[in-house]
Structure formats: structure tokens, C-alpha cells
Tab-separated table of C-alpha atoms in Angstrom:
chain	number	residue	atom	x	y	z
A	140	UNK	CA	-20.048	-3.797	14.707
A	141	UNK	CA	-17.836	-6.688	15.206
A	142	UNK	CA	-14.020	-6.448	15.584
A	143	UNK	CA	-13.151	-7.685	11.710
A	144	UNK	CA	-15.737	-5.305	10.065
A	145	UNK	CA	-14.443	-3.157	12.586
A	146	UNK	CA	-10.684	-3.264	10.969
A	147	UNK	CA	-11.895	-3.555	7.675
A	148	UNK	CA	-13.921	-0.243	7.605
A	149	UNK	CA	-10.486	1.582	9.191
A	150	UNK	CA	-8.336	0.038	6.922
A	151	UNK	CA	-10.173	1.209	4.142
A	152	UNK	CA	-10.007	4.706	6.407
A	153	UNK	CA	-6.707	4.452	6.437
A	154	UNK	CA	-6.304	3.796	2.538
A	155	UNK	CA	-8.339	7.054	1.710
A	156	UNK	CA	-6.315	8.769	3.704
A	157	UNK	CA	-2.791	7.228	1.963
A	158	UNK	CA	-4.607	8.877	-1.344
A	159	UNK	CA	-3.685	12.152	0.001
A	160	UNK	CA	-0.309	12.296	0.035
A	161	UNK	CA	1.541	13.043	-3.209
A	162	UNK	CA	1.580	10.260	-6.024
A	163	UNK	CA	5.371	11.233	-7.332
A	164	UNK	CA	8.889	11.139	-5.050
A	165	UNK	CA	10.707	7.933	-3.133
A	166	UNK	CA	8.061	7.644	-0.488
A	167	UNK	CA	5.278	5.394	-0.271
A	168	UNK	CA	1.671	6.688	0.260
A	169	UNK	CA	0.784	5.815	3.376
A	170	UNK	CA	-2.501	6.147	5.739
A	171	UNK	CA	-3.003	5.383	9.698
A	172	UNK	CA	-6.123	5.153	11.770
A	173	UNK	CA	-5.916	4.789	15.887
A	174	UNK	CA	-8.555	3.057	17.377
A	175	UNK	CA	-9.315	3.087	20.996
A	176	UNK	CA	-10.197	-0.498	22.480
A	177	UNK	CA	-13.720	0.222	22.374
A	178	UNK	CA	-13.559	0.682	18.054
A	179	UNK	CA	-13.924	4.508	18.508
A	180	UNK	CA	-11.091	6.216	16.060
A	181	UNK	CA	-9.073	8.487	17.934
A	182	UNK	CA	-6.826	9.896	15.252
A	183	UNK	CA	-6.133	9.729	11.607
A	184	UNK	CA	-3.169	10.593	9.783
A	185	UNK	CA	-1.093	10.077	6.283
A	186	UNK	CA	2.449	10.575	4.957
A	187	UNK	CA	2.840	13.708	2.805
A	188	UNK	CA	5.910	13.237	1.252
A	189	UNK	CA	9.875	12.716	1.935
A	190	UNK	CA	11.019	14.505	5.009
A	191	UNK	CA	7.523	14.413	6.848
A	192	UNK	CA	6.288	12.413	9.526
A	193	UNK	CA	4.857	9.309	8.470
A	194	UNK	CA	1.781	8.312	8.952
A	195	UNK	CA	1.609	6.679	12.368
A	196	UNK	CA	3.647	9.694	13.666
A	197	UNK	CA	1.725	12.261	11.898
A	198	UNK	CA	-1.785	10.140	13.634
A	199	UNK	CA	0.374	10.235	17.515
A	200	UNK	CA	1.142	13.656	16.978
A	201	UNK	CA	-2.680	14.416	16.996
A	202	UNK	CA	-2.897	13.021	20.408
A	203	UNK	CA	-2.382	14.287	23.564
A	204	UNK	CA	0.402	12.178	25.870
A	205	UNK	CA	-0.426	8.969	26.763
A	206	UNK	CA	-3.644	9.039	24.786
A	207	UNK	CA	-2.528	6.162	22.713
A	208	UNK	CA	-2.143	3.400	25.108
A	209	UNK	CA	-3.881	0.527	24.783
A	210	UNK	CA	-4.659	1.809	21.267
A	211	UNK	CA	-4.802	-0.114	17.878
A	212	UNK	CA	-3.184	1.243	14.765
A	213	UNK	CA	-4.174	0.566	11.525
A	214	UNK	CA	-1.842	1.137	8.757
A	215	UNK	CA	-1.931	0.718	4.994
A	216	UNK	CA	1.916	-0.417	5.147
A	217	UNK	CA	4.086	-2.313	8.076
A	218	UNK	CA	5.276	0.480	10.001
A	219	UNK	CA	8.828	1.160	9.049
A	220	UNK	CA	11.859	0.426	10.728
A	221	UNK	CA	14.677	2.808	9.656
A	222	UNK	CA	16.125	6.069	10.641
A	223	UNK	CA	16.367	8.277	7.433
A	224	UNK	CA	14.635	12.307	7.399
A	225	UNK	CA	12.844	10.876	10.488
A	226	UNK	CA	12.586	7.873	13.174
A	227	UNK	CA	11.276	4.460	13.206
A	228	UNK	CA	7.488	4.562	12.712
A	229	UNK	CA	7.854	1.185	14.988
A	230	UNK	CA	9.505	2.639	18.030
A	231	UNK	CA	7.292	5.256	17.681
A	232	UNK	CA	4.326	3.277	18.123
A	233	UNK	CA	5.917	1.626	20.796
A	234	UNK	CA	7.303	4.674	22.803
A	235	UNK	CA	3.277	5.691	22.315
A	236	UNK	CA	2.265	2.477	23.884
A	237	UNK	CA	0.019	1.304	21.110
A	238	UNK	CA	-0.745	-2.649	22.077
A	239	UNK	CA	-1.946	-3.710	18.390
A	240	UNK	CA	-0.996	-2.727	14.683
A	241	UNK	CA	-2.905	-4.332	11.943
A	242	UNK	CA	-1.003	-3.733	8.572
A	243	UNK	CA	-2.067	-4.684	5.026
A	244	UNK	CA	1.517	-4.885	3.025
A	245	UNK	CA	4.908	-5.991	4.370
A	246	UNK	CA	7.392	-3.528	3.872
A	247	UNK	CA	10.078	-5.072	0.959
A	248	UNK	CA	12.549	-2.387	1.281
A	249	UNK	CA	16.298	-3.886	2.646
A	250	UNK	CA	16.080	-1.055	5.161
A	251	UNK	CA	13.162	-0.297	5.506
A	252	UNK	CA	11.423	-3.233	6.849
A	253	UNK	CA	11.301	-5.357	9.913
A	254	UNK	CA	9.137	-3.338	11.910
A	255	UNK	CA	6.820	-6.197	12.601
A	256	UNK	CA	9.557	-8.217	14.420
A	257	UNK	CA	10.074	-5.273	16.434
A	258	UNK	CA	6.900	-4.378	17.311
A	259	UNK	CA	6.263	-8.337	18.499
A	260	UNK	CA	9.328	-8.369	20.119
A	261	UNK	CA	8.690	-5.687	22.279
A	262	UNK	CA	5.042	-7.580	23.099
A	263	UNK	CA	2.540	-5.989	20.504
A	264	UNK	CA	0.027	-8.156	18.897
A	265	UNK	CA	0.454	-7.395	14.909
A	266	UNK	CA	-1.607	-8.700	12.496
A	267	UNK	CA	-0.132	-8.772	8.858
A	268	UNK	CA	-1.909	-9.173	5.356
A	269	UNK	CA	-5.380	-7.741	6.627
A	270	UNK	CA	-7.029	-6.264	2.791
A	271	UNK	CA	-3.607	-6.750	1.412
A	272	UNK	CA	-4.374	-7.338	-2.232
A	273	UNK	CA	-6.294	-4.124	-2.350
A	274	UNK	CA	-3.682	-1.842	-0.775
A	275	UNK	CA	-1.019	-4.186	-2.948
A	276	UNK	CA	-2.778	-2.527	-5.766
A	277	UNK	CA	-2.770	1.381	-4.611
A	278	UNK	CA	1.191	0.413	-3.823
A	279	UNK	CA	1.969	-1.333	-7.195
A	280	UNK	CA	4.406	1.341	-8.319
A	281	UNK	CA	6.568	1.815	-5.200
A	282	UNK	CA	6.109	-1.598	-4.376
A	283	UNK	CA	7.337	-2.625	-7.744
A	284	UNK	CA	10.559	0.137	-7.193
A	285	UNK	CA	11.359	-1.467	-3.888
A	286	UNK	CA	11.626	-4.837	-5.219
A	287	UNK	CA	13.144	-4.521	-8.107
A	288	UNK	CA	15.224	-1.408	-7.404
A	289	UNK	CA	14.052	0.209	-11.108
A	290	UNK	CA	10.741	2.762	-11.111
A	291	UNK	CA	7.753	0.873	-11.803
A	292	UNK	CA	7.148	1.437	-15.813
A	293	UNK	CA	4.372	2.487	-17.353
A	294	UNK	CA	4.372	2.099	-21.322
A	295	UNK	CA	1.946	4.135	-23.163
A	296	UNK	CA	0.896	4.353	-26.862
A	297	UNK	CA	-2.370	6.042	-29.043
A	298	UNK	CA	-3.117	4.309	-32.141
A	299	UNK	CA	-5.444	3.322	-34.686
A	300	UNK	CA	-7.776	0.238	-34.528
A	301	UNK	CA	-5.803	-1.160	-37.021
A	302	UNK	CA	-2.370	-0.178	-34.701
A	303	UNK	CA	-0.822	2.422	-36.047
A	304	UNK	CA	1.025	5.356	-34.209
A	305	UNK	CA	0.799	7.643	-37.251
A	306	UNK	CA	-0.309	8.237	-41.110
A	307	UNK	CA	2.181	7.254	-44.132
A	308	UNK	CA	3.557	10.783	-43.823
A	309	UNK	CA	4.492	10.210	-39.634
A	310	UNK	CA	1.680	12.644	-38.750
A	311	UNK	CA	-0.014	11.536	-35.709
A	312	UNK	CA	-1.841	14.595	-34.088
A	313	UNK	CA	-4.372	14.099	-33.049
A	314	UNK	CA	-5.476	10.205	-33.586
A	315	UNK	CA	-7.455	10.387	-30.578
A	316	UNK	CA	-9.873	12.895	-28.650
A	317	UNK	CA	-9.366	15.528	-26.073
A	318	UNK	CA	-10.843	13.103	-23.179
A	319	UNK	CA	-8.397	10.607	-24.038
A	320	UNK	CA	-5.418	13.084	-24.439
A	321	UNK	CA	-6.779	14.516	-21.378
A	322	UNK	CA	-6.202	11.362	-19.726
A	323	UNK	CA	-2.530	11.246	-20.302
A	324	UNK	CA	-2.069	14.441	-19.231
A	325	UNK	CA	-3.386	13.359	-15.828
A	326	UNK	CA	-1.219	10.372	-15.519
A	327	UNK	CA	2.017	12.071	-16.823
A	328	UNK	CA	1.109	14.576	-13.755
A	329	UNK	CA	0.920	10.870	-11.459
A	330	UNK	CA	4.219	9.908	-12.787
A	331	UNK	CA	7.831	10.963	-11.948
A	332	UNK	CA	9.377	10.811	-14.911
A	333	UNK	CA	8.570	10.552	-18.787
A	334	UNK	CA	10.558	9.276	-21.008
A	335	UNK	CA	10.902	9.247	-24.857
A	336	UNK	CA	13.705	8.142	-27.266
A	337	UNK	CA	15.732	10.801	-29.482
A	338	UNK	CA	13.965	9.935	-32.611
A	339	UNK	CA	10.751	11.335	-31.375
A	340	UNK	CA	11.861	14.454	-29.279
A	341	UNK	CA	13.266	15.211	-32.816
A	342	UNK	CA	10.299	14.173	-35.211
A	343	UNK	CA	8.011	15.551	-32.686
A	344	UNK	CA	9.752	18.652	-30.633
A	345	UNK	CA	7.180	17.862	-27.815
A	346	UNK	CA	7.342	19.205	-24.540
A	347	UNK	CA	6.652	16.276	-22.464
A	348	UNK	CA	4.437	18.487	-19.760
A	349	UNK	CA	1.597	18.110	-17.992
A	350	UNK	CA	-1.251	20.314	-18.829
A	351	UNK	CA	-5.334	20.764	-18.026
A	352	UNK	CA	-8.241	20.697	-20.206
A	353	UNK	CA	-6.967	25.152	-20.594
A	354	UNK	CA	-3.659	24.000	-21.676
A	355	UNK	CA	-2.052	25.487	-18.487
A	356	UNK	CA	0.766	23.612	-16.479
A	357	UNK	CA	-0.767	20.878	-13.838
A	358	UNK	CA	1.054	21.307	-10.457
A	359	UNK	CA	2.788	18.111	-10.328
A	360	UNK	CA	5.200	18.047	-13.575
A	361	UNK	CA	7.577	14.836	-14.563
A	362	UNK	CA	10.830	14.824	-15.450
A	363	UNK	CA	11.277	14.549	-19.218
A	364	UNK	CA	13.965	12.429	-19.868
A	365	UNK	CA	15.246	11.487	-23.590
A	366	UNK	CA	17.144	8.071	-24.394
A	367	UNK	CA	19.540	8.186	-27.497
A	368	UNK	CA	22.695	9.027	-28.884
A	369	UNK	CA	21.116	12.046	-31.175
A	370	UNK	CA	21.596	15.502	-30.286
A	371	UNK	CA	18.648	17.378	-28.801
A	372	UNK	CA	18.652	20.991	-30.228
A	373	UNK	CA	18.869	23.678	-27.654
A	374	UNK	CA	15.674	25.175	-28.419
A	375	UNK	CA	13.892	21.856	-28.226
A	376	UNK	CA	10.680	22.334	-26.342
A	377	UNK	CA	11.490	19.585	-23.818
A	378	UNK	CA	14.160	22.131	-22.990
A	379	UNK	CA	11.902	24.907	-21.638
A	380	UNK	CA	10.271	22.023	-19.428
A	381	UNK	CA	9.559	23.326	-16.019
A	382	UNK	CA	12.049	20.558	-14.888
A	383	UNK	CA	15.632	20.035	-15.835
A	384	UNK	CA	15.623	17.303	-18.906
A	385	UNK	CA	18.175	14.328	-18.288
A	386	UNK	CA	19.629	12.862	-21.029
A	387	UNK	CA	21.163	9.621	-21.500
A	388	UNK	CA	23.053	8.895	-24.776
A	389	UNK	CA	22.789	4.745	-24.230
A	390	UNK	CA	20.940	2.035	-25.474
A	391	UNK	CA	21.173	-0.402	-21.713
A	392	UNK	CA	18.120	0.912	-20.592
A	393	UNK	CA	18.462	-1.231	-17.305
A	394	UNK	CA	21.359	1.002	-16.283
A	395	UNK	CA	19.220	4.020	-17.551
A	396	UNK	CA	16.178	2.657	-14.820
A	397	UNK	CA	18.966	2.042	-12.066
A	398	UNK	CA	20.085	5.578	-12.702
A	399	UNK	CA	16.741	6.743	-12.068
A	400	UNK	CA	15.565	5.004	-8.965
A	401	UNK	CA	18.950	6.445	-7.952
A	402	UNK	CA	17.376	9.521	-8.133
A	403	UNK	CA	14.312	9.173	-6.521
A	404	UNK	CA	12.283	8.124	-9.934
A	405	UNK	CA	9.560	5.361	-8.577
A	406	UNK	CA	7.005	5.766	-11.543
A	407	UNK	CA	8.711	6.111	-15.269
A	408	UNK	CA	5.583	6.831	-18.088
A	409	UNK	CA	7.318	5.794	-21.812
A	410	UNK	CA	5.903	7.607	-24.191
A	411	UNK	CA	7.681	6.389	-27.434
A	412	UNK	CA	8.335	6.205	-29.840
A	413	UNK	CA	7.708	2.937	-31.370
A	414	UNK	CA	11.263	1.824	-31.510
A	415	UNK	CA	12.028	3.024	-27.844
A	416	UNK	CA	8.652	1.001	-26.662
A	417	UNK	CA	9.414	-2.140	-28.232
A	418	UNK	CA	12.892	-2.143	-26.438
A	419	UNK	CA	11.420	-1.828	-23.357
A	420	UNK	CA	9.361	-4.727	-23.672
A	421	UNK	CA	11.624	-7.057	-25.171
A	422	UNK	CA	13.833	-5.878	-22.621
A	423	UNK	CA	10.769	-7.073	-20.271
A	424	UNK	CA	10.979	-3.458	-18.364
A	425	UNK	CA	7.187	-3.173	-18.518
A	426	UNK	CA	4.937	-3.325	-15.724
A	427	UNK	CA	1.508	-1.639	-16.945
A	428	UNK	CA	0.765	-1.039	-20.289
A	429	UNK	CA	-1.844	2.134	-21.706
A	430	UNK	CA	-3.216	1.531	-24.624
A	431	UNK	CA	-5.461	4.455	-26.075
A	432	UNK	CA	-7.372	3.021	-29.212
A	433	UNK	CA	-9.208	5.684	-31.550
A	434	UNK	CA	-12.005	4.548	-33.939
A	435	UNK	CA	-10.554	5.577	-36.991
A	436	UNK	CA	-8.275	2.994	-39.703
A	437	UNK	CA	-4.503	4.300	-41.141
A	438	UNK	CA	-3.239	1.518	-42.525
A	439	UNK	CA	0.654	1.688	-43.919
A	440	UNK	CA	3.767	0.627	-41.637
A	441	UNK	CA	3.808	3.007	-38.721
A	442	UNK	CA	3.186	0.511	-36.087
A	443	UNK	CA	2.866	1.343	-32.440
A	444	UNK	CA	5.012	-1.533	-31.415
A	445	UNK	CA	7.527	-3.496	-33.705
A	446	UNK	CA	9.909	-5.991	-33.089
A	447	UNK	CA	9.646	-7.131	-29.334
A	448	UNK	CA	11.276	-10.692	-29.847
A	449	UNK	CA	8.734	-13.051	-30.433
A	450	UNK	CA	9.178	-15.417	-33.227
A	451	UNK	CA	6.718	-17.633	-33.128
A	452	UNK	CA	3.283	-18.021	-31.041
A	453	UNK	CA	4.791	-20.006	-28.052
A	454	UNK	CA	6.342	-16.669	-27.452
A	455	UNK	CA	3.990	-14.695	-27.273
A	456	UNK	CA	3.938	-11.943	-24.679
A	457	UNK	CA	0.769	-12.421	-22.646
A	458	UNK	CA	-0.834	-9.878	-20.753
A	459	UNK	CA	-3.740	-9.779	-17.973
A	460	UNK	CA	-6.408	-6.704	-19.184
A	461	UNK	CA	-7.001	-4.831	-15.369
A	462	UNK	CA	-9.412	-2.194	-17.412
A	463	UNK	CA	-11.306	-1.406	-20.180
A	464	UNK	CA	-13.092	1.952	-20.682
A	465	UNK	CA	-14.536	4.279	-23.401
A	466	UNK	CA	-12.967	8.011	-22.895
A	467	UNK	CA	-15.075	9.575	-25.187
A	468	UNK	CA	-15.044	7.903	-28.693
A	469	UNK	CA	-11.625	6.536	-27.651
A	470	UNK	CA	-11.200	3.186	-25.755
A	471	UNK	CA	-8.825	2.785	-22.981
A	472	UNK	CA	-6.911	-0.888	-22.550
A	473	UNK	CA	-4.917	-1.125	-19.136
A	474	UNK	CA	-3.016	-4.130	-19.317
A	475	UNK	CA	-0.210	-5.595	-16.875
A	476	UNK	CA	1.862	-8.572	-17.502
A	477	UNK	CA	0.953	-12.004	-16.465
């Protein structure tokens, strides 16, 4: 096998391996492969969360002493070059001698990056970019986070094929099926936080959880957190959430995303209601948008979305479609900005 198919097979080693680690918190997922000069893979390793070793460490650490001289490492992200929980994944690599690193995404973070200067200016050959639009992809939440210094925001909404969140009366359980609901619960479970405005958490009293196909409680939970100047009662179900709700009685939802990534928050999932979600994207605060369709017509003027700011068709807010599925008799649209 030649050298490039050689890389490209670790690579996408290494980003199987970054799928381990845990979707939620401030870290990226991250995955490392060693090779040896002759292609053979002497270690593999991934980041498992804040305060771990990183992946390049957690690879070394599988090695005895001196084992990884001369070695390659192939990593998902450029190694890191900060001292937080633990070291510099770059010095690392070059206390262990390693003579190449071949990275797909450059680090954005303000103090995070620069390992790549390091690592050449201590005389290791790095190659950046290698698969980069792939692993861009797996990273588009934290990478989105470290840019922009907001969580990455995910806006999701159920509705008829006509558009509408709910009957004349506001009743909206259930428009779509228990694959599609399913579905959400799943991503709620991939997401840090989930947010709603006060006008449902009242309408709706729901409990913003994460739950299986048995209704129990998925492992991962987010945090529910409710936008709005209304009271929440105190035996509101979001307030038996297995995480502590936050509340924020304000309508600048920049400052409410700022607070968040202050916290940790990478991955925010909106889950209305209408008037909440159409702030968001006039606000342009939305990076992937969920669209669960059901086959079924409503009619009357509960709209998923309203007023978003366009006027007139020049305006419009144009989106690229990344996926289009059936989940059951429901359709799933996964749509990202242009």
C-alpha cells in the first residue's frame, strides 16, 4: 500500500476512534493513530473528555519508552498547544520523538492552537489539511463554538406538510411517529443543552429529557434551559430534570449563547416554540436546522416559523439541504445555512 492510501486509511482510523469519546462538554472529539516508518500502526488512542489525556497522549501512553521515535502520528485535529487539565499534545509528541504528524483540521481556538509551528520548529515534518472536509464535518459543532465563541445551534421543529406546529386548539402531540420522536430523543442526548422559550415550557409543561424507545432516561442528558421573562412554576416538569434548569429572563439571545459557551455549552438544540425559533433565525444564530415533516394536513395559523425578517424574495433565507430521509412515515430535512 502506498504512503497516501497509507494515511488515508489511518486517518479514517483515527476518525473512528474520535467517535468514541463523548459528543457533549468543551472538548473536541479527537482520534490518533502511530505509525511506525514501515506503515505498521503501533498505537491508537482518543480523547474521552475534559481532564483526560488527549489523544496523542492517551496513543504514547500505550507505548513503551522510546517506542515512538521515528514514528508518524495521525490525528483528526492539530495537536494542541496549551497547558489547561493537561500538557501540550505538541511537546508531547516531541518529548516522544515522533518525526511526522499528519493532521486533518487546524486548531481555531486563541489558545489552543499553534501546535504546528511548534512541532516544525522543533524539526518535524507536519502535513496539514490531509481529509479535512470530512473530519471538518464530524467537528462542525465545536468547530463552530471555537470560532464564534457561541455553541453551535441546532434549531429543531415537527410539523405538518402544510407547516404547522399544532391544530387550531395548540394541540400538537403527537404530529409525528415514534421513529421520528425517537430521533430527537437521540440528538437531545448528542446535545449539551436544550433550549425552549417561556411560552412553551408553560403551554406545554415538558420535561426537556432524553429518553429511549422504554421511556427511560438516556445516559447523556442536556441541560434544559428556558428563555423569557414568564415565571416557570415550581412544579414544572423541566424542574425535576436530572440537570439543574437555567433560566434567563432576556430577550438578547447573543448574550444568552455567550453565557453558555461560558459554561462549557458547545452544542445548543432549540426546541421552540415558534416565536423563540424565529428569533433565532432572524437573529441569524442558526447553524443546522431539523426539520421533521409528518404526512398529515392542519391547516389554521399555528406556524412552525413566523416572522424571521424577510420582506420580500431578495431576502430570502437560503439554506443548503445536507440530508433527506424517511423515519418511518415521517421525513427528515437537515438543512445548514449557505
Amino acid at each position: 500500500m502506498d504512503q497516501d492510501a497509507a494515511l488515508e486509511r489511518s486517518m479514517r482510523r483515527a476518525l473512528e476512534l474520535a467517535a468514541h469519546g463523548p459528543s457533549t462538554g468543551p472538548n473536541p472529539r479527537v482520534g490518533c493513530v502511530l505509525l511506525a516508518a514501515n506503515g505498521e500502526v503501533l498505537a491508537e488512542g482518543w480523547h474521552r473528555g475534559a481532564g483526560t489525556a488527549h489523544a496523542e497522549v492517551d496513543a504514547l501512553g500505550k507505548l513503551p519508552g522510546g517506542a515512538a521515535r521515528g514514528a508518524t502520528a495521525v490525528v483528526t485535529l492539530e495537536p494542541c498547544n496549551h497547558t489547561g487539565r493537561t500538557g501540550p499534545c505538541a511537546l508531547a509528541l516531541i518529548d516522544a520523538g515522533i518525526a511526522r504528524v499528519v493532521y486533518a483540521v487546524s486548531d481555531p481556538g486563541r489558545e489552543s492552537s499553534g501546535g504546528a509551528e511548534r512541532l516544525r520548529a522543533h524539526g518535524i515534518d507536519v502535513l496539514g489539511g490531509f481529509l479535512e472536509a470530512e473530519v471538518s464535518a464530524f467537528l462542525a459543532d465545536w468547530l463552530t463554538a471555537a470560532r464564534l465563541g457561541r455553541p453551535f445551534v441546532t434549531l429543531k421543529w415537527a410539523s405538518s406538510l402544510d407547516g404547522r406546529a399544532a391544530a387550531a386548539d395548540g394541540t400538537s402531540r403527537w404530529i409525528t411517529g415514534p421513529q421520528a420522536r425517537l430521533d430527537v430523543h437521540r440528538r437531545r442526548a448528542a446535545a449539551d443543552a436544550i433550549i425552549v422559550g417561556t411560552g412553551t415550557a408553560l403551554a406545554d409543561d415538558p420535561a426537556l429529557t432524553a429518553r429511549d424507545a422504554a421511556g427511560e432516561l438516556l445516559p447523556s442528558q442536556p441541560i434544559p434551559v428556558v428563555i423569557g421573562s414568564r415565571r416557570i412554576p415550581a412544579d414544572a416538569a423541566l424542574r425535576s430534570h436530572p440537570r439543574p434548569p437555567l433560566f434567563f429572563p432576556t430577550d438578547d439571545l447573543t448574550a444568552v449563547l455567550a453565557n453558555l459557551h461560558g459554561r462549557g455549552i458547545r452544542h445548543a438544540f432549540i426546541e421552540g416554540g415558534p416565536r423563540l425559533a424565529s428569533a433565532f433565525v432572524a437573529a441569524g444564530l442558526v447553524d443546522e436546522y431539523l426539520v421533521y415533516l409528518a404526512p398529515t394536513l392542519l391547516g389554521g395559523g399555528r406556524l412552525a416559523l413566523g416572522e424571521i425578517g424577510v420582506s420580500g424574495i431578495d431576502e430570502q433565507r437560503l439554506l443548503t439541504i445536507e440530508h433527506c430521509g424517511r423515519l418511518g412515515e415521517d421525513l427528515l430535512v437537515v438543512a445548514r445555512p449557505r
